[in-house]
Amino acid sequence: MENFTNQTLDTTQLPKFEEVLFSKLHASYWKVVLINIAVLFVLLGTAYGLIFTFVMELFAYQKQITAAIVILFCLILVFSRIGFTKKGFAFRNHDVLFKSGIIATNTIIIPYNRIQHVALHEGIVSRFFGLAKIEIFTAGGNSSDIEIPGIEKAQAENIKQLLMGKIVKEL
């Protein structure tokens, strides 16, 4: 029978993921975000116009509602820009990292041996700019664990091949 040992680790000597150099999303992805926001507000503006056409009682509040929509639009723009600049990804020898967040920063780290499936998606607007999104799935969930948008399509295909190769090696 072997002797069981359970050594204590010196946590000050562990590698720090905060020191990893994260790749930023492609600059054109900001245009995709802006177009998506514009589509949202065109739909909101259409609904706004229809409501005021058919519900005359709200006409007295038109200035307040318009001001609220403009403020909402500005807030969404500011927070979307901050969120865009804070997103980043990195691939290391044994894992993939994704960083995001506006007020609090979230960093997701998934070891390659936990990855079950990898998907590459191109939205209509993203495809126009030559961009794609990588989705990384682990066991036990219906949705992806990491979604990395705004990656140049050729790079996204290379990342997918890298991850699929890591999955095959682990099997």
PDB file of C-alpha atoms in Angstrom:
ATOM      1  CA  MET A   1       0.000   0.000   0.000  1.00  0.00           C
ATOM      2  CA  GLU A   2       1.313   3.414  -0.957  1.00  0.00           C
ATOM      3  CA  ASN A   3       1.646   6.201   1.549  1.00  0.00           C
ATOM      4  CA  PHE A   4      -0.799   9.000   0.871  1.00  0.00           C
ATOM      5  CA  THR A   5       0.689  12.479   0.789  1.00  0.00           C
ATOM      6  CA  ASN A   6      -1.102  15.754   0.450  1.00  0.00           C
ATOM      7  CA  GLN A   7       1.439  18.553   0.328  1.00  0.00           C
ATOM      8  CA  THR A   8       0.413  22.130   1.049  1.00  0.00           C
ATOM      9  CA  LEU A   9       0.832  24.464  -1.914  1.00  0.00           C
ATOM     10  CA  ASP A  10       2.453  27.850  -1.553  1.00  0.00           C
ATOM     11  CA  THR A  11      -0.306  30.008  -3.033  1.00  0.00           C
ATOM     12  CA  THR A  12       2.062  32.946  -3.512  1.00  0.00           C
ATOM     13  CA  GLN A  13       3.965  30.876  -6.107  1.00  0.00           C
ATOM     14  CA  LEU A  14       0.935  29.899  -8.215  1.00  0.00           C
ATOM     15  CA  PRO A  15       0.744  31.382 -11.735  1.00  0.00           C
ATOM     16  CA  LYS A  16      -1.394  34.508 -11.843  1.00  0.00           C
ATOM     17  CA  PHE A  17      -3.990  34.683 -14.601  1.00  0.00           C
ATOM     18  CA  GLU A  18      -4.127  38.455 -14.084  1.00  0.00           C
ATOM     19  CA  GLU A  19      -0.667  38.665 -15.681  1.00  0.00           C
ATOM     20  CA  VAL A  20      -1.819  36.985 -18.904  1.00  0.00           C
ATOM     21  CA  LEU A  21      -1.743  39.204 -21.983  1.00  0.00           C
ATOM     22  CA  PHE A  22      -5.318  39.168 -23.284  1.00  0.00           C
ATOM     23  CA  SER A  23      -6.125  39.652 -26.970  1.00  0.00           C
ATOM     24  CA  LYS A  24      -8.726  42.334 -27.620  1.00  0.00           C
ATOM     25  CA  LEU A  25     -11.766  41.869 -29.810  1.00  0.00           C
ATOM     26  CA  HIS A  26     -11.361  42.995 -33.421  1.00  0.00           C
ATOM     27  CA  ALA A  27     -11.890  46.762 -33.792  1.00  0.00           C
ATOM     28  CA  SER A  28     -14.621  46.211 -36.415  1.00  0.00           C
ATOM     29  CA  TYR A  29     -16.702  44.415 -33.811  1.00  0.00           C
ATOM     30  CA  TRP A  30     -17.512  47.830 -32.300  1.00  0.00           C
ATOM     31  CA  LYS A  31     -19.307  48.632 -35.591  1.00  0.00           C
ATOM     32  CA  VAL A  32     -21.318  45.415 -35.199  1.00  0.00           C
ATOM     33  CA  VAL A  33     -22.313  46.491 -31.679  1.00  0.00           C
ATOM     34  CA  LEU A  34     -23.338  49.949 -32.934  1.00  0.00           C
ATOM     35  CA  ILE A  35     -25.440  48.473 -35.746  1.00  0.00           C
ATOM     36  CA  ASN A  36     -27.177  46.144 -33.282  1.00  0.00           C
ATOM     37  CA  ILE A  37     -27.935  49.096 -30.985  1.00  0.00           C
ATOM     38  CA  ALA A  38     -29.220  51.111 -33.964  1.00  0.00           C
ATOM     39  CA  VAL A  39     -31.569  48.275 -34.980  1.00  0.00           C
ATOM     40  CA  LEU A  40     -32.856  48.052 -31.407  1.00  0.00           C
ATOM     41  CA  PHE A  41     -33.601  51.776 -31.304  1.00  0.00           C
ATOM     42  CA  VAL A  42     -35.208  51.798 -34.757  1.00  0.00           C
ATOM     43  CA  LEU A  43     -37.595  49.131 -33.471  1.00  0.00           C
ATOM     44  CA  LEU A  44     -38.105  51.078 -30.249  1.00  0.00           C
ATOM     45  CA  GLY A  45     -38.713  54.289 -32.249  1.00  0.00           C
ATOM     46  CA  THR A  46     -41.246  52.514 -34.447  1.00  0.00           C
ATOM     47  CA  ALA A  47     -43.091  51.217 -31.378  1.00  0.00           C
ATOM     48  CA  TYR A  48     -42.881  54.717 -29.864  1.00  0.00           C
ATOM     49  CA  GLY A  49     -44.438  56.241 -32.975  1.00  0.00           C
ATOM     50  CA  LEU A  50     -47.210  53.642 -33.122  1.00  0.00           C
ATOM     51  CA  ILE A  51     -48.061  54.081 -29.455  1.00  0.00           C
ATOM     52  CA  PHE A  52     -48.382  57.859 -29.808  1.00  0.00           C
ATOM     53  CA  THR A  53     -50.451  57.450 -32.957  1.00  0.00           C
ATOM     54  CA  PHE A  54     -53.021  55.225 -31.276  1.00  0.00           C
ATOM     55  CA  VAL A  55     -52.892  56.270 -27.598  1.00  0.00           C
ATOM     56  CA  MET A  56     -53.616  60.003 -27.475  1.00  0.00           C
ATOM     57  CA  GLU A  57     -53.629  60.075 -23.655  1.00  0.00           C
ATOM     58  CA  LEU A  58     -49.831  59.636 -23.678  1.00  0.00           C
ATOM     59  CA  PHE A  59     -49.320  62.689 -25.884  1.00  0.00           C
ATOM     60  CA  ALA A  60     -49.050  64.877 -22.767  1.00  0.00           C
ATOM     61  CA  TYR A  61     -45.978  62.854 -21.686  1.00  0.00           C
ATOM     62  CA  GLN A  62     -44.238  62.867 -25.067  1.00  0.00           C
ATOM     63  CA  LYS A  63     -41.332  65.085 -23.964  1.00  0.00           C
ATOM     64  CA  GLN A  64     -40.632  63.031 -20.847  1.00  0.00           C
ATOM     65  CA  ILE A  65     -40.795  59.739 -22.721  1.00  0.00           C
ATOM     66  CA  THR A  66     -38.570  61.093 -25.509  1.00  0.00           C
ATOM     67  CA  ALA A  67     -36.031  62.330 -22.930  1.00  0.00           C
ATOM     68  CA  ALA A  68     -36.076  58.931 -21.209  1.00  0.00           C
ATOM     69  CA  ILE A  69     -35.431  57.161 -24.527  1.00  0.00           C
ATOM     70  CA  VAL A  70     -32.535  59.504 -25.369  1.00  0.00           C
ATOM     71  CA  ILE A  71     -31.008  58.964 -21.910  1.00  0.00           C
ATOM     72  CA  LEU A  72     -31.450  55.196 -22.291  1.00  0.00           C
ATOM     73  CA  PHE A  73     -29.778  55.327 -25.717  1.00  0.00           C
ATOM     74  CA  CYS A  74     -26.804  57.266 -24.307  1.00  0.00           C
ATOM     75  CA  LEU A  75     -26.417  54.888 -21.347  1.00  0.00           C
ATOM     76  CA  ILE A  76     -26.520  51.842 -23.607  1.00  0.00           C
ATOM     77  CA  LEU A  77     -23.867  53.411 -25.869  1.00  0.00           C
ATOM     78  CA  VAL A  78     -21.553  54.254 -22.968  1.00  0.00           C
ATOM     79  CA  PHE A  79     -21.884  50.874 -21.245  1.00  0.00           C
ATOM     80  CA  SER A  80     -21.544  48.995 -24.547  1.00  0.00           C
ATOM     81  CA  ARG A  81     -18.307  50.842 -25.298  1.00  0.00           C
ATOM     82  CA  ILE A  82     -16.914  50.166 -21.828  1.00  0.00           C
ATOM     83  CA  GLY A  83     -17.922  46.499 -22.117  1.00  0.00           C
ATOM     84  CA  PHE A  84     -16.314  46.253 -25.562  1.00  0.00           C
ATOM     85  CA  THR A  85     -12.985  47.629 -24.342  1.00  0.00           C
ATOM     86  CA  LYS A  86     -12.880  45.339 -21.299  1.00  0.00           C
ATOM     87  CA  LYS A  87     -13.431  42.066 -23.182  1.00  0.00           C
ATOM     88  CA  GLY A  88     -10.416  39.930 -23.978  1.00  0.00           C
ATOM     89  CA  PHE A  89      -9.351  36.339 -24.541  1.00  0.00           C
ATOM     90  CA  ALA A  90      -6.220  34.241 -24.263  1.00  0.00           C
ATOM     91  CA  PHE A  91      -5.146  30.710 -25.060  1.00  0.00           C
ATOM     92  CA  ARG A  92      -2.453  29.096 -22.944  1.00  0.00           C
ATOM     93  CA  ASN A  93      -0.876  25.626 -23.037  1.00  0.00           C
ATOM     94  CA  HIS A  94      -3.598  24.043 -20.888  1.00  0.00           C
ATOM     95  CA  ASP A  95      -6.581  26.394 -20.879  1.00  0.00           C
ATOM     96  CA  VAL A  96      -8.577  29.179 -22.482  1.00  0.00           C
ATOM     97  CA  LEU A  97      -9.413  32.443 -20.693  1.00  0.00           C
ATOM     98  CA  PHE A  98     -12.124  35.014 -21.361  1.00  0.00           C
ATOM     99  CA  LYS A  99     -12.402  38.321 -19.531  1.00  0.00           C
ATOM    100  CA  SER A 100     -15.444  40.618 -19.534  1.00  0.00           C
ATOM    101  CA  GLY A 101     -17.431  42.937 -17.321  1.00  0.00           C
ATOM    102  CA  ILE A 102     -18.268  46.580 -16.889  1.00  0.00           C
ATOM    103  CA  ILE A 103     -18.424  47.231 -13.164  1.00  0.00           C
ATOM    104  CA  ALA A 104     -17.010  43.916 -11.964  1.00  0.00           C
ATOM    105  CA  THR A 105     -14.518  41.979 -14.088  1.00  0.00           C
ATOM    106  CA  ASN A 106     -15.310  38.315 -14.715  1.00  0.00           C
ATOM    107  CA  THR A 107     -12.599  35.940 -15.886  1.00  0.00           C
ATOM    108  CA  ILE A 108     -13.599  32.475 -17.023  1.00  0.00           C
ATOM    109  CA  ILE A 109     -10.858  29.856 -17.285  1.00  0.00           C
ATOM    110  CA  ILE A 110     -11.638  26.512 -18.895  1.00  0.00           C
ATOM    111  CA  PRO A 111      -9.029  23.758 -19.072  1.00  0.00           C
ATOM    112  CA  TYR A 112      -8.856  22.099 -22.480  1.00  0.00           C
ATOM    113  CA  ASN A 113      -9.647  18.698 -20.963  1.00  0.00           C
ATOM    114  CA  ARG A 114     -13.084  20.021 -19.881  1.00  0.00           C
ATOM    115  CA  ILE A 115     -14.100  21.181 -23.378  1.00  0.00           C
ATOM    116  CA  GLN A 116     -16.738  18.971 -25.006  1.00  0.00           C
ATOM    117  CA  HIS A 117     -17.690  20.961 -28.097  1.00  0.00           C
ATOM    118  CA  VAL A 118     -16.656  24.077 -30.038  1.00  0.00           C
ATOM    119  CA  ALA A 119     -18.894  26.051 -32.399  1.00  0.00           C
ATOM    120  CA  LEU A 120     -18.174  28.898 -34.799  1.00  0.00           C
ATOM    121  CA  HIS A 121     -21.022  31.313 -35.596  1.00  0.00           C
ATOM    122  CA  GLU A 122     -21.278  34.205 -38.025  1.00  0.00           C
ATOM    123  CA  GLY A 123     -24.142  36.634 -37.579  1.00  0.00           C
ATOM    124  CA  ILE A 124     -25.496  38.618 -40.512  1.00  0.00           C
ATOM    125  CA  VAL A 125     -23.806  41.853 -39.468  1.00  0.00           C
ATOM    126  CA  SER A 126     -20.619  40.141 -38.258  1.00  0.00           C
ATOM    127  CA  ARG A 127     -20.281  38.267 -41.565  1.00  0.00           C
ATOM    128  CA  PHE A 128     -20.343  41.601 -43.422  1.00  0.00           C
ATOM    129  CA  PHE A 129     -17.248  42.669 -41.427  1.00  0.00           C
ATOM    130  CA  GLY A 130     -15.542  39.256 -41.761  1.00  0.00           C
ATOM    131  CA  LEU A 131     -16.004  38.414 -38.074  1.00  0.00           C
ATOM    132  CA  ALA A 132     -17.172  35.331 -36.206  1.00  0.00           C
ATOM    133  CA  LYS A 133     -17.952  34.141 -32.693  1.00  0.00           C
ATOM    134  CA  ILE A 134     -16.421  31.088 -31.013  1.00  0.00           C
ATOM    135  CA  GLU A 135     -18.596  29.214 -28.521  1.00  0.00           C
ATOM    136  CA  ILE A 136     -16.949  26.782 -26.119  1.00  0.00           C
ATOM    137  CA  PHE A 137     -19.071  24.153 -24.365  1.00  0.00           C
ATOM    138  CA  THR A 138     -18.238  21.977 -21.385  1.00  0.00           C
ATOM    139  CA  ALA A 139     -20.254  19.050 -20.035  1.00  0.00           C
ATOM    140  CA  GLY A 140     -23.498  19.612 -18.195  1.00  0.00           C
ATOM    141  CA  GLY A 141     -24.975  22.690 -19.824  1.00  0.00           C
ATOM    142  CA  ASN A 142     -27.372  23.664 -22.576  1.00  0.00           C
ATOM    143  CA  SER A 143     -25.573  26.879 -23.408  1.00  0.00           C
ATOM    144  CA  SER A 144     -21.966  27.710 -24.080  1.00  0.00           C
ATOM    145  CA  ASP A 145     -19.626  28.400 -21.191  1.00  0.00           C
ATOM    146  CA  ILE A 146     -17.611  30.965 -23.145  1.00  0.00           C
ATOM    147  CA  GLU A 147     -18.682  33.058 -26.121  1.00  0.00           C
ATOM    148  CA  ILE A 148     -15.865  35.035 -27.725  1.00  0.00           C
ATOM    149  CA  PRO A 149     -17.345  37.431 -30.299  1.00  0.00           C
ATOM    150  CA  GLY A 150     -15.576  39.805 -32.634  1.00  0.00           C
ATOM    151  CA  ILE A 151     -12.811  37.528 -33.900  1.00  0.00           C
ATOM    152  CA  GLU A 152     -11.617  37.726 -37.493  1.00  0.00           C
ATOM    153  CA  LYS A 153     -13.116  34.700 -39.299  1.00  0.00           C
ATOM    154  CA  ALA A 154      -9.768  33.141 -40.311  1.00  0.00           C
ATOM    155  CA  GLN A 155      -8.480  33.474 -36.754  1.00  0.00           C
ATOM    156  CA  ALA A 156     -11.745  32.025 -35.386  1.00  0.00           C
ATOM    157  CA  GLU A 157     -11.382  29.011 -37.680  1.00  0.00           C
ATOM    158  CA  ASN A 158      -7.786  28.527 -36.470  1.00  0.00           C
ATOM    159  CA  ILE A 159      -8.940  28.754 -32.847  1.00  0.00           C
ATOM    160  CA  LYS A 160     -11.678  26.198 -33.514  1.00  0.00           C
ATOM    161  CA  GLN A 161      -9.120  23.819 -35.069  1.00  0.00           C
ATOM    162  CA  LEU A 162      -6.771  24.321 -32.113  1.00  0.00           C
ATOM    163  CA  LEU A 163      -9.529  23.531 -29.617  1.00  0.00           C
ATOM    164  CA  MET A 164     -10.811  20.546 -31.607  1.00  0.00           C
ATOM    165  CA  GLY A 165      -7.228  19.210 -31.694  1.00  0.00           C
ATOM    166  CA  LYS A 166      -6.999  19.582 -27.908  1.00  0.00           C
ATOM    167  CA  ILE A 167     -10.286  17.694 -27.495  1.00  0.00           C
ATOM    168  CA  VAL A 168      -9.092  14.820 -29.705  1.00  0.00           C
ATOM    169  CA  LYS A 169      -5.750  14.584 -27.837  1.00  0.00           C
ATOM    170  CA  GLU A 170      -7.577  14.374 -24.494  1.00  0.00           C
ATOM    171  CA  LEU A 171      -9.714  11.460 -25.677  1.00  0.00           C
TER     172      LEU A 171
END
